[in-house]
XYZ file of C-alpha atoms in Angstrom:
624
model
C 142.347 108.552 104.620
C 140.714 110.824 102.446
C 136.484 110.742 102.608
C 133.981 112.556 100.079
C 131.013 112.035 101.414
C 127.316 113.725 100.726
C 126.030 116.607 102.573
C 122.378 114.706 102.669
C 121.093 113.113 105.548
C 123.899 111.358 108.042
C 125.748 108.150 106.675
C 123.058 108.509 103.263
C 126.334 107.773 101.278
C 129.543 106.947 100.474
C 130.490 107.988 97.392
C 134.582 106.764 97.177
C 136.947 106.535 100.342
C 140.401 107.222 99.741
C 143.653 104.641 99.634
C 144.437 103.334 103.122
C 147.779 100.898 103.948
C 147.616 97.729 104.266
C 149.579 96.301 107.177
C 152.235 94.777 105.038
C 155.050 96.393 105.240
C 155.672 98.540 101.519
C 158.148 97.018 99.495
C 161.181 100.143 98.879
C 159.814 101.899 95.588
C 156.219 100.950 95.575
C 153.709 103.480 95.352
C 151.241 104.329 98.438
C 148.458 106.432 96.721
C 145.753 103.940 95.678
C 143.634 104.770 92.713
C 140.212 106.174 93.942
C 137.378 103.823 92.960
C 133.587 105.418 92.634
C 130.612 103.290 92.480
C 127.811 105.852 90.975
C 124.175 105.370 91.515
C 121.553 107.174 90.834
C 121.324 109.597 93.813
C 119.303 112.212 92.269
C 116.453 110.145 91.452
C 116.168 111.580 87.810
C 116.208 107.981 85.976
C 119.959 108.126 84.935
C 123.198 107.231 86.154
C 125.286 110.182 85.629
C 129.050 111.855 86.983
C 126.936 114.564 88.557
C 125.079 111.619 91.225
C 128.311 112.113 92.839
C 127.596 115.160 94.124
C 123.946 114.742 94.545
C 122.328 114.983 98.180
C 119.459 113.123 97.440
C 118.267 110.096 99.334
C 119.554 106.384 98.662
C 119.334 105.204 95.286
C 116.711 102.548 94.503
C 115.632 99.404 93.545
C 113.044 97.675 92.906
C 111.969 93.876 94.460
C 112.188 91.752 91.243
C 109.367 89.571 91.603
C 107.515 89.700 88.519
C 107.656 87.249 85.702
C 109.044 88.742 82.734
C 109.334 85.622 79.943
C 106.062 83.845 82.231
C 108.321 80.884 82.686
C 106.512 79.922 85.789
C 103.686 77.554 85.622
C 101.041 76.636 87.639
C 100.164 72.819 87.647
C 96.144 71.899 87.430
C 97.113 69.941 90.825
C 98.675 72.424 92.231
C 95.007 74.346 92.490
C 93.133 72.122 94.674
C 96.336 70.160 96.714
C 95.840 69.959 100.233
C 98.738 71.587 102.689
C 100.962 74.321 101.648
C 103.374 72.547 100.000
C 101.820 73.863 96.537
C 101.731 77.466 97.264
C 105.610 77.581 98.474
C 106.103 76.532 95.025
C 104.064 79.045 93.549
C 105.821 81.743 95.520
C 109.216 80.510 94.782
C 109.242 81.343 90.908
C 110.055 84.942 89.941
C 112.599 86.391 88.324
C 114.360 87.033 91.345
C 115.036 83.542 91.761
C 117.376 82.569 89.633
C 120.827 84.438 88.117
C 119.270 85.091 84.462
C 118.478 88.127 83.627
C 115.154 87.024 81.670
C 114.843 89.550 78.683
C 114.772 93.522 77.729
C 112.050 93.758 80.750
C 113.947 92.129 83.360
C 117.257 93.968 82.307
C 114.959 97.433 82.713
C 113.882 96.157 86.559
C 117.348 96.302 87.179
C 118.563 99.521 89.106
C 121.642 100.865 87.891
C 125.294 101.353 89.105
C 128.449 102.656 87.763
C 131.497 101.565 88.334
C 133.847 104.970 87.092
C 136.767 103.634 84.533
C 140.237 103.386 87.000
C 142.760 103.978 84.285
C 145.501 104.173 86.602
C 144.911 100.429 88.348
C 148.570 98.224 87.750
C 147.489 94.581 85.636
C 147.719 92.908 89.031
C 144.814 94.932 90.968
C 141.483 93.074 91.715
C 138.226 94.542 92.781
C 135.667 92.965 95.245
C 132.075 93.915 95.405
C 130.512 92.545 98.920
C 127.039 94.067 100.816
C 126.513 94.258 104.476
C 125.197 91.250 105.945
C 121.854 92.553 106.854
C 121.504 92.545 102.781
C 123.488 90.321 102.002
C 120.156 87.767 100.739
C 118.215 90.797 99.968
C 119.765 91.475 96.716
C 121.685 90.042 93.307
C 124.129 92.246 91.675
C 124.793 91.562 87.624
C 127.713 92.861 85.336
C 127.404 94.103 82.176
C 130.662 92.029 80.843
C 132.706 91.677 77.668
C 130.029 94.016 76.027
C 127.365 91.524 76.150
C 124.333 90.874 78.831
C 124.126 91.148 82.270
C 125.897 88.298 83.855
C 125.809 87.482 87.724
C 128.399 89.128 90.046
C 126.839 88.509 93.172
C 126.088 86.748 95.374
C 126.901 84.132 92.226
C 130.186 85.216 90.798
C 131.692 85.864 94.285
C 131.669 89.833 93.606
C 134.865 89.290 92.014
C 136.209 92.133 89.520
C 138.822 91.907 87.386
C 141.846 94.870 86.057
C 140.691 95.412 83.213
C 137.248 95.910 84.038
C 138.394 98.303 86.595
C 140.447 100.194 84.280
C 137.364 100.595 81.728
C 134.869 100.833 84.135
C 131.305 98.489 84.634
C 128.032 98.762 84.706
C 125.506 96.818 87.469
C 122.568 96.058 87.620
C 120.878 94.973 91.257
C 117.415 93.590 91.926
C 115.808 93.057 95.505
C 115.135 89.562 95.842
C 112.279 90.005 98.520
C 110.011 92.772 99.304
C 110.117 93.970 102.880
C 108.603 91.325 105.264
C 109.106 92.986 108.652
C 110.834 96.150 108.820
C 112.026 95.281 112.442
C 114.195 92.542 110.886
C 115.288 94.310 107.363
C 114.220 97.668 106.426
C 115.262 97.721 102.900
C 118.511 99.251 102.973
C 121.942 97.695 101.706
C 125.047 99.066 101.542
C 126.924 98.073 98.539
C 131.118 97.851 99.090
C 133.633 97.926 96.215
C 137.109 96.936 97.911
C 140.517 97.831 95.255
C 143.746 95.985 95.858
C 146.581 97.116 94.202
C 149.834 95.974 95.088
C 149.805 97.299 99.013
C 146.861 99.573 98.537
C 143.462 99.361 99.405
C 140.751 101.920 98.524
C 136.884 101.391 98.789
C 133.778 102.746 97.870
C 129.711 102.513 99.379
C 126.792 103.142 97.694
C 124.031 102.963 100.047
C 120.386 101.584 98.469
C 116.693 101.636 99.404
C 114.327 99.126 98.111
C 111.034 100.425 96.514
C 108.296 99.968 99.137
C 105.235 98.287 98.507
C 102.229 101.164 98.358
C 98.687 100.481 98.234
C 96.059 101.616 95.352
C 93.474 104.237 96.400
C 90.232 104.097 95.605
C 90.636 107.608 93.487
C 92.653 106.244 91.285
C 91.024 105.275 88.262
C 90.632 101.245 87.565
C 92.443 99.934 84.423
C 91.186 96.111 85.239
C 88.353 94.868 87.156
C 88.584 91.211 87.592
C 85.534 89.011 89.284
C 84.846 85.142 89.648
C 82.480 82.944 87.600
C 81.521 79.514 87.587
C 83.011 76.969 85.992
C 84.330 73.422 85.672
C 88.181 74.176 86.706
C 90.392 72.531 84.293
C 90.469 69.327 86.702
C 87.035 68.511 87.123
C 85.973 65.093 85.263
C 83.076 65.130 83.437
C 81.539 63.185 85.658
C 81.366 65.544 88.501
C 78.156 67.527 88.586
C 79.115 71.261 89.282
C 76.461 72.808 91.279
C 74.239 75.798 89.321
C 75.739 79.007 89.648
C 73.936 81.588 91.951
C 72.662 84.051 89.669
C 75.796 85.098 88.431
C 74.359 85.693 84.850
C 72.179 89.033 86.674
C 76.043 90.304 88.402
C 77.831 89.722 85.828
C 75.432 91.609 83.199
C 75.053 94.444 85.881
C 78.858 94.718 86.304
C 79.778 94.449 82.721
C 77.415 97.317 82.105
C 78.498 99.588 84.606
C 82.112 98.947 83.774
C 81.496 100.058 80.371
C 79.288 103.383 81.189
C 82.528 104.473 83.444
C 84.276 104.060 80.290
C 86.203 101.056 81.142
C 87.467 97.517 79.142
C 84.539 94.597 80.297
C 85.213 93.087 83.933
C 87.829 89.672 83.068
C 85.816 86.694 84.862
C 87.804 84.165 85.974
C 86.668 80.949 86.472
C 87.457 79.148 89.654
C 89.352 75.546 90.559
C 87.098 72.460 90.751
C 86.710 72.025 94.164
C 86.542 75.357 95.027
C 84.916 77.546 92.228
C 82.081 78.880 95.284
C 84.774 80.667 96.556
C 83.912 84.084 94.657
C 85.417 86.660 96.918
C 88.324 88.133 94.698
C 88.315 90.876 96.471
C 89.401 88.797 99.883
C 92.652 86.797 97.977
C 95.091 89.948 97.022
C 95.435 93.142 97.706
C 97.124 94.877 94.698
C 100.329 97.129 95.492
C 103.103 98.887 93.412
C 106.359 99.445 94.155
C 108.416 101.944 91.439
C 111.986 103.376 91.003
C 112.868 106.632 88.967
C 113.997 105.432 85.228
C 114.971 106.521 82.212
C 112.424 108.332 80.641
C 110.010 108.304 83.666
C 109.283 105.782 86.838
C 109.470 102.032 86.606
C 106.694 100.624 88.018
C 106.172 96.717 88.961
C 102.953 95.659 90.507
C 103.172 93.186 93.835
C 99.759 91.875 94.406
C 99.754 91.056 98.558
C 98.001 87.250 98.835
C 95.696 87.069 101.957
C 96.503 85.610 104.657
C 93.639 83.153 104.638
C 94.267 79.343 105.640
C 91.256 77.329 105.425
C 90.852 73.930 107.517
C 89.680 70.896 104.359
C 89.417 67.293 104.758
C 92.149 65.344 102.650
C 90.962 61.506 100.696
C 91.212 60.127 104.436
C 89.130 62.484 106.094
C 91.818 64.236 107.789
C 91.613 67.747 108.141
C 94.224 69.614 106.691
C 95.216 73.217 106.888
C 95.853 75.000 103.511
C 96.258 78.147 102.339
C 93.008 79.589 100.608
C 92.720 77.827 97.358
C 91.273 80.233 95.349
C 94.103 83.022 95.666
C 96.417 80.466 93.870
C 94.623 81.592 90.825
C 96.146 84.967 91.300
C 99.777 82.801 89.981
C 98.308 81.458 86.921
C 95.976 84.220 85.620
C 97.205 87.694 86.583
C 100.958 86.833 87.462
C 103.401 87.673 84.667
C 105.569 90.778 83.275
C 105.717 93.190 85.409
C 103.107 91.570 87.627
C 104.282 89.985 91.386
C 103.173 87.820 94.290
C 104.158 87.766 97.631
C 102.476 86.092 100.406
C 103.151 85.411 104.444
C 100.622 83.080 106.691
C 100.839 81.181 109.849
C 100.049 77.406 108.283
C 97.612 76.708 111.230
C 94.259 75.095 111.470
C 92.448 77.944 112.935
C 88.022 78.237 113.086
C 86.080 80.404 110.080
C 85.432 83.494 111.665
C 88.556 84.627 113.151
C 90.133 83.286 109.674
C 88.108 86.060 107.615
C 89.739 88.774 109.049
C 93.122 87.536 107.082
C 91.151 88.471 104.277
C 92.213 91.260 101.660
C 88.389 92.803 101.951
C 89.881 93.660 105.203
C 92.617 95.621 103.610
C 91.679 99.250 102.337
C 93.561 102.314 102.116
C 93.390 106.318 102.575
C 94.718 108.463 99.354
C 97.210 111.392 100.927
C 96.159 114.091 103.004
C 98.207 116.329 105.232
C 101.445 114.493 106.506
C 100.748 111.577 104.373
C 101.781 111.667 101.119
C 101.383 108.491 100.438
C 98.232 107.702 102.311
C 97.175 105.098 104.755
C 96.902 101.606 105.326
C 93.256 100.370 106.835
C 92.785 97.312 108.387
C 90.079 95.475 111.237
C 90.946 93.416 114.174
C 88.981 92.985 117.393
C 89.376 91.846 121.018
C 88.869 88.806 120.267
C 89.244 88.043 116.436
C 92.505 89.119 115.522
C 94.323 88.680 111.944
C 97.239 86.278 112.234
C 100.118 88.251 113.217
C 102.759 87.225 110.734
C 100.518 88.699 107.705
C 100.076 92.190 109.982
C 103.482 92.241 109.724
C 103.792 91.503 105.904
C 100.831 94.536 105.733
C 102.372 96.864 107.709
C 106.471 96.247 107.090
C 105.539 96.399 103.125
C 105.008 100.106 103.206
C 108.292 101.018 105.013
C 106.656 103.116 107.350
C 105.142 105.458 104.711
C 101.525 104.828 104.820
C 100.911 104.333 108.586
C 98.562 102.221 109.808
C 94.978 102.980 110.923
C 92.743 99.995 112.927
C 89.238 99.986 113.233
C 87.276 97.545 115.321
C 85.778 95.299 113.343
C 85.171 92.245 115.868
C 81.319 92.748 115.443
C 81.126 91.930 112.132
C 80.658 88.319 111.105
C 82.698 88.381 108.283
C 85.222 91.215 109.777
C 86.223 93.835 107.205
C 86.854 97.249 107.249
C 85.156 97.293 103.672
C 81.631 96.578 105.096
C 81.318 100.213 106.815
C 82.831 102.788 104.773
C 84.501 103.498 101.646
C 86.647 106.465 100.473
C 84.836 108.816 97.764
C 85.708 111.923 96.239
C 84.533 115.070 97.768
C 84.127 118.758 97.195
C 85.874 119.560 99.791
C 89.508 121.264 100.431
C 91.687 117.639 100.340
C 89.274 116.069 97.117
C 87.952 112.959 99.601
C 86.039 111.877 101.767
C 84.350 108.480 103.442
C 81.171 107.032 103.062
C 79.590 105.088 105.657
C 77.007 103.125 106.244
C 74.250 104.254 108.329
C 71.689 102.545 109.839
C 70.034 105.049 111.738
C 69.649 106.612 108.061
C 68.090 103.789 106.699
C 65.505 102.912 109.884
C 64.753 107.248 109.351
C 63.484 106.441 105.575
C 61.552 103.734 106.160
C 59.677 105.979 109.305
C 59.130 108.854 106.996
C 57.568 106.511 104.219
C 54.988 105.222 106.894
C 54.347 108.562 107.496
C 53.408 109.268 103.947
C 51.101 106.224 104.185
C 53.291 103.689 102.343
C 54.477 101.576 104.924
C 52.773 98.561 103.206
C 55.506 98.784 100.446
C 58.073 95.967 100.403
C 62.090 95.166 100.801
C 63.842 93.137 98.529
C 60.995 92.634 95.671
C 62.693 91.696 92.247
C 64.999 89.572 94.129
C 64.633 85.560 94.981
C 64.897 86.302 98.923
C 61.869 84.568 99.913
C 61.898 87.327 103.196
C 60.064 90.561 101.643
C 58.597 92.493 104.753
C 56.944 95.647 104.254
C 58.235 98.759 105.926
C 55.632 98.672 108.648
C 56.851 94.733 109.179
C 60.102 95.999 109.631
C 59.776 99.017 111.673
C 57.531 96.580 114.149
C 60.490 93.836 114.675
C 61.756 95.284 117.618
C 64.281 93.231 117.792
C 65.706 94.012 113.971
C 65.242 97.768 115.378
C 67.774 97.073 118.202
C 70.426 95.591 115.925
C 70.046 98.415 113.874
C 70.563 100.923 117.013
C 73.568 98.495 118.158
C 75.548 98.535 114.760
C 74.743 102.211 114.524
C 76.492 102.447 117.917
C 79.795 100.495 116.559
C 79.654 102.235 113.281
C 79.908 105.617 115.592
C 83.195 104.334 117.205
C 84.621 103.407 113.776
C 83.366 106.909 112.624
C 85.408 108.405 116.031
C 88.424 106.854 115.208
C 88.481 107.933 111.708
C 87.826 111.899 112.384
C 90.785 111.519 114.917
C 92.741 110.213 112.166
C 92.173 112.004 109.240
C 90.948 115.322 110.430
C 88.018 114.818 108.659
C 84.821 116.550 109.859
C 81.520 114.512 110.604
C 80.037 117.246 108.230
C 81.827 115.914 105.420
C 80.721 112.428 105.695
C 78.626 111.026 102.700
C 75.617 108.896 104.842
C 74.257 106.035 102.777
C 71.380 103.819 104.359
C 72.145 100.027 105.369
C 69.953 97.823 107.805
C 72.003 95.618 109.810
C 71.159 92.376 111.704
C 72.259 89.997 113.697
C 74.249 86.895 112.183
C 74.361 84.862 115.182
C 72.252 83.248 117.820
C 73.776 85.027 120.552
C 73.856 88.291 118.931
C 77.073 89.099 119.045
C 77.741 89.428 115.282
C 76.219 91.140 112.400
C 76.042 91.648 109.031
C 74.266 93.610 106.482
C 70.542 92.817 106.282
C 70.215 95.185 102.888
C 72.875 95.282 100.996
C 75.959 97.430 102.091
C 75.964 100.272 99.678
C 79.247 101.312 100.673
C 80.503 97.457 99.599
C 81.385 98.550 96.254
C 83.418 99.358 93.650
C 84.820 102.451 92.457
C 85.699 102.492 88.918
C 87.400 106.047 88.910
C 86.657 108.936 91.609
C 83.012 109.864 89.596
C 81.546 106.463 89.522
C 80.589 103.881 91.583
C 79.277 100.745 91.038
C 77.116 99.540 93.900
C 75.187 96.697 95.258
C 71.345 97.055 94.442
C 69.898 97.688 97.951
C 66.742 96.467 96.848
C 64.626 99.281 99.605
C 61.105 100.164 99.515
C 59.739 101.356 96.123
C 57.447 104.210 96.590
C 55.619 105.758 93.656
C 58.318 104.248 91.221
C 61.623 104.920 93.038
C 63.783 102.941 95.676
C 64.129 104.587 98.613
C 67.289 103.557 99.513
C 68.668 104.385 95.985
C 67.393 107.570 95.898
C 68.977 108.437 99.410
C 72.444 107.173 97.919
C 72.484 108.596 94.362
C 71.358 112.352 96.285
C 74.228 111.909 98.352
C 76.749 111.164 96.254
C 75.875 113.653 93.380
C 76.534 115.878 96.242
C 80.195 114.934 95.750
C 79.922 114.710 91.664
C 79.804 110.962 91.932
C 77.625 109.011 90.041
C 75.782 105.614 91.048
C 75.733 102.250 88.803
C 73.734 99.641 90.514
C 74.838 96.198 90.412
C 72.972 93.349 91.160
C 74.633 91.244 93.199
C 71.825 90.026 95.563
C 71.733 86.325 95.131
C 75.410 86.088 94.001
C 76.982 87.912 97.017
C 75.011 89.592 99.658
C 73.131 86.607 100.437
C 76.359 84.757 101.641
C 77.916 87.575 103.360
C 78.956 89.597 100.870
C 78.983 92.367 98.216
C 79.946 93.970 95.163
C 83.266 95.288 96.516
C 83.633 91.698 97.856
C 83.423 90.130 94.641
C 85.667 92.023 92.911
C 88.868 93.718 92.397
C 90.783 96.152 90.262
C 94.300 97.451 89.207
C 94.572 100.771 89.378
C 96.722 103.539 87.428
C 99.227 105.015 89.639
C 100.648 107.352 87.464
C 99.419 110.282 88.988
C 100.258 109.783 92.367
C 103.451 112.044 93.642
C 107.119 109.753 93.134
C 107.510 108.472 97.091
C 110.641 108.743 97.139
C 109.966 112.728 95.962
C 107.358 112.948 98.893
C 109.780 111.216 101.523
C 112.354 113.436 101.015
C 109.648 116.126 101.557
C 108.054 114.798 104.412
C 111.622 114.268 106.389
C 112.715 117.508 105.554
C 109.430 119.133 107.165
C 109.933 116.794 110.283
């Protein structure tokens, strides 16, 4: 048997094997030497399918999970948005283009990765050709045909892989799409191994391509925003007139702030989205999806598809007869009817379990951040929170943390002394002038209690917190400074913060030198203690438009002879890094119920710039 194979990394490819016997005995006369068959794929990642990927020593070729909606054939009932169970949202998963054999339009034909099948003159009229995958991908992927100079029709698993003589003798072009993204990389890691099988007369001869699929990569908060998308208020399309829809919360004040600061960063207005009818108070768009892209080299560039992650969020509501019912967060099926579409995914994996409030939040997508590269990491990190005792549901860790492929490795803070959980409360990744562009700000306490000392110093510890807002709470400085007990929460989350901090230097190689300090009080959420939350608003809780501005929650500190305190300590820092502040006021809209800008929003990002992964794989395995 003769064997070509690559000189890349062991068992990376197959390009053709040679003809082997069959056992059947050959007939006297009959020829032994099969034709050799070649299934061509792009190997060397330049966008194109070419004779010269057969002697490439790149990596695998390809694809990418075909999950958008290209023709937005898939609808989203009114019902569907408030229906109790899960029953609705396995529905709303279900439609993509991967799941049926069409090939829906010019943008589903260009998600298709390409393969060649090289023209076999020589084949007799009674050959046949058999395209089959190994069985670890053998529901991972569809392959199409190109056939009698038309479209792309199914060839497999629909179609049976079966391939006639003459298309062997003028050759075929493929197309495959990944049916699924990676769920758990211990089960499936991507990979498939394609096998084209030729029969002719008593010869046999096949050929392997082996492919990747495109991991799923998270945005960085560098990367400049191309969509900002926040809730509103509103009726839901279900809601009878009837119904009285409670007043909204101030959103008129965020939503002015927001719109505003969007446009000075030079960005299109914020898209509000009004919620469902039952559950339009659920405003935390942030906490539904976290947005991901997954990308292939094409012709003329990369193809890029984005996956948006759902939480993993169940909420316990009672049905008509008072039952409680566990369903998947309602709001995030919003993310199917109003940002779903071409080029545009959803995926989503949850445990369907009752489960209580608290340990539920940290399923949230506010509890899903990420690191932009540095060092050994190309690609950057995943961040995520879990405790002791609140974990996040174990079947969406491994969604998070199989999705990536192993390229952005994971990094866990504690985050069990937070009431609401996330890793988004504490810090926040900003651009720095330093040697790798970045750096985190936190939030510190100790900071915060240090301004309002000095300002009693100077005499103006009868100025107030949280004037201009409708808190009905506005202690002075000296108020607060005398609450001992508001002083040791402070000194307690400081202490937790300082363990985050720890874990973060270890990580990153970051020095504490580097660190952009903002000042947040913190206080306890819970009788016992045990929990906290921010008591002025989390400054790092924001958003970052592009890597020079920020949009942040209003802290609302002590004003002293015209100018916040708290402000001023956050815009000083920041310029620091050439970052620029644009306050948001989000007050009585978010931070009151446990949240904050960041919280309340979220954002596509352009990619572009970012190095091709599979570019900085090949880099990062070579250096290993």
């Amino acid at each position: 048997m003769r064997v070509s194979r690559t000189t890349g990394r062991a068992l990376a490819l197959v390009v053709f094997t040679g003809a082997v016997s069959l056992p059947a005995a050959v007939p006297a006369g009959a020829t032994t030497g099969a034709p050799e068959p070649a299934l061509l794929a792009d190997l060397n990642h330049d966008g194109h399918v070419t004779p010269a990927d057969a002697q490439a020593t790149g990596d695998e070729a390809i694809f990418l999970p075909n999950l958008d909606d290209s023709r937005r054939r898939c609808r989203v009932d009114p019902a569907d948005l408030d229906a109790l169970g899960a029953e609705a949202d396995a529905r709303l998963a279900a439609c993509n283009d991967a799941a049926d054999a069409v090939v829906n339009g010019e943008d589903d034909a260009a998600d298709l990765a390409r393969l060649r099948l090289r023209a076999m003159p020589g084949v007799s009229e009674g050959a046949t050709g058999e395209l089959s995958v190994d069985a670890a991908g053998a529901d991972k992927i569809r392959v199409f045909a190109r056939r009698d100079g038309g479209g792309f029709r199914p060839l497999l698993p629909e179609g049976g892989g079966r391939i006639s003589a003459a298309e062997l003798r003028q050759g075929l072009e493929l197309g495959v799409e990944g049916r699924d993204v990676v769920r758990d990389a211990n089960g499936w890691d991507g990979r498939v191994t394609i096998t084209l099988t030729v029969k002719d007369g008593a010869s046999r001869s096949v050929a392997e391509v082996r492919m990747r699929e495109a991991p799923l990569l998270l945005q960085n908060d560098l990367q400049p925003a191309v969509e900002v998308v926040a809730g509103k208020p509103g009726r839901g399309s279900g809601t009878p007139p009837s119904v009285e829809v409670p007043e909204p919360r101030d959103w008129g004040s965020f939503s002015k702030t927001l719109r505003k600061a969007t446009r000075q960063a030079g960005l299109a207005d914020p898209r509000f989205i009004s919620g469902t009818s039952g559950w339009w108070r659920d405003i935390w768009w942030q906490d539904i999806f976290e947005p991901t892209t997954a990308s292939m080299p094409a012709p003329g560039g990369t193809r890029t598809m984005r996956i948006l992650v759902r939480s993993g969020n169940v909420f316990t509501a009672p049905g008509q007869d008072g039952q409680l019912q566990a369903t998947p967060r309602p709001l995030a099926r919003l993310i199917f009817r109003d940002l779903r579409g071409p080029g545009v995914g959803v995926v989503q994996q949850f445990t369907v379990s009752r489960r209580d409030v608290i340990t539920d939040m940290r399923n949230a997508t506010g509890n899903v951040e990420s690191l932009p590269p540095y060092d050994s990491h190309p690609q950057g990190r995943l961040v995520y929170g879990t405790g002791q005792v609140r974990q996040p549901d174990p079947a969406f860790v491994r969604l998070l943390t199989g999705m990536g492929q192993g390229l952005q490795q994971p990094v866990v803070l504690d985050t069990d002394w937070l009431l609401v959980g996330h890793v988004d409360e504490t810090m926040h990744v900003v651009r720095a002038r330093n040697q790798r562009g970045w750096t985190l700000m936190v939030a510190d306490p100790r900071l915060a209690v240090n301004l309002l000392r000095k300002a009693k110093a100077a005499g103006d510890g009868k100025a107030q917190l949280f004037t201009g807002t409708a808190s009905a709470e506005q202690p002075t400085v000296d108020a607060v400074l005398a609450n001992s007990e508001l002083m040791a929460d402070n000194e307690k989350a400081a202490g937790h913060i300082d363990e985050q901090i720890a874990v973060m230097l270890a990580e990153t190689k970051l020095r504490a030198s580097e660190l952009v300090r903002v000042p947040v009080l913190f206080h306890r959420a819970d009788p016992d203690g045990q929990l906290m939350r921010a008591y002025t608003s989390g400054v790092p809780n924001g958003l970052s438009m592009n890597a020079h501005e920020f949009a942040a929650p209003d802290p609302h500190g002590p004003v002293i002879r015209g100018r916040d305190i708290f402000r001023q300590a956050t815009e000083t820092a920041l310029a620091a890094q050439d970052v620029r502040v644009r306050w948001v006021e989000d007050y009585s809209w978010a931070h009151v119920i446990g949240g904050e800008v960041h919280c309340a929003t979220n954002a596509l990002r352009d990619t572009r710039s970012a190095t091709p992964w599979w570019a900085a794989d090949r880099r990062r395995q070579e250096s290993s």
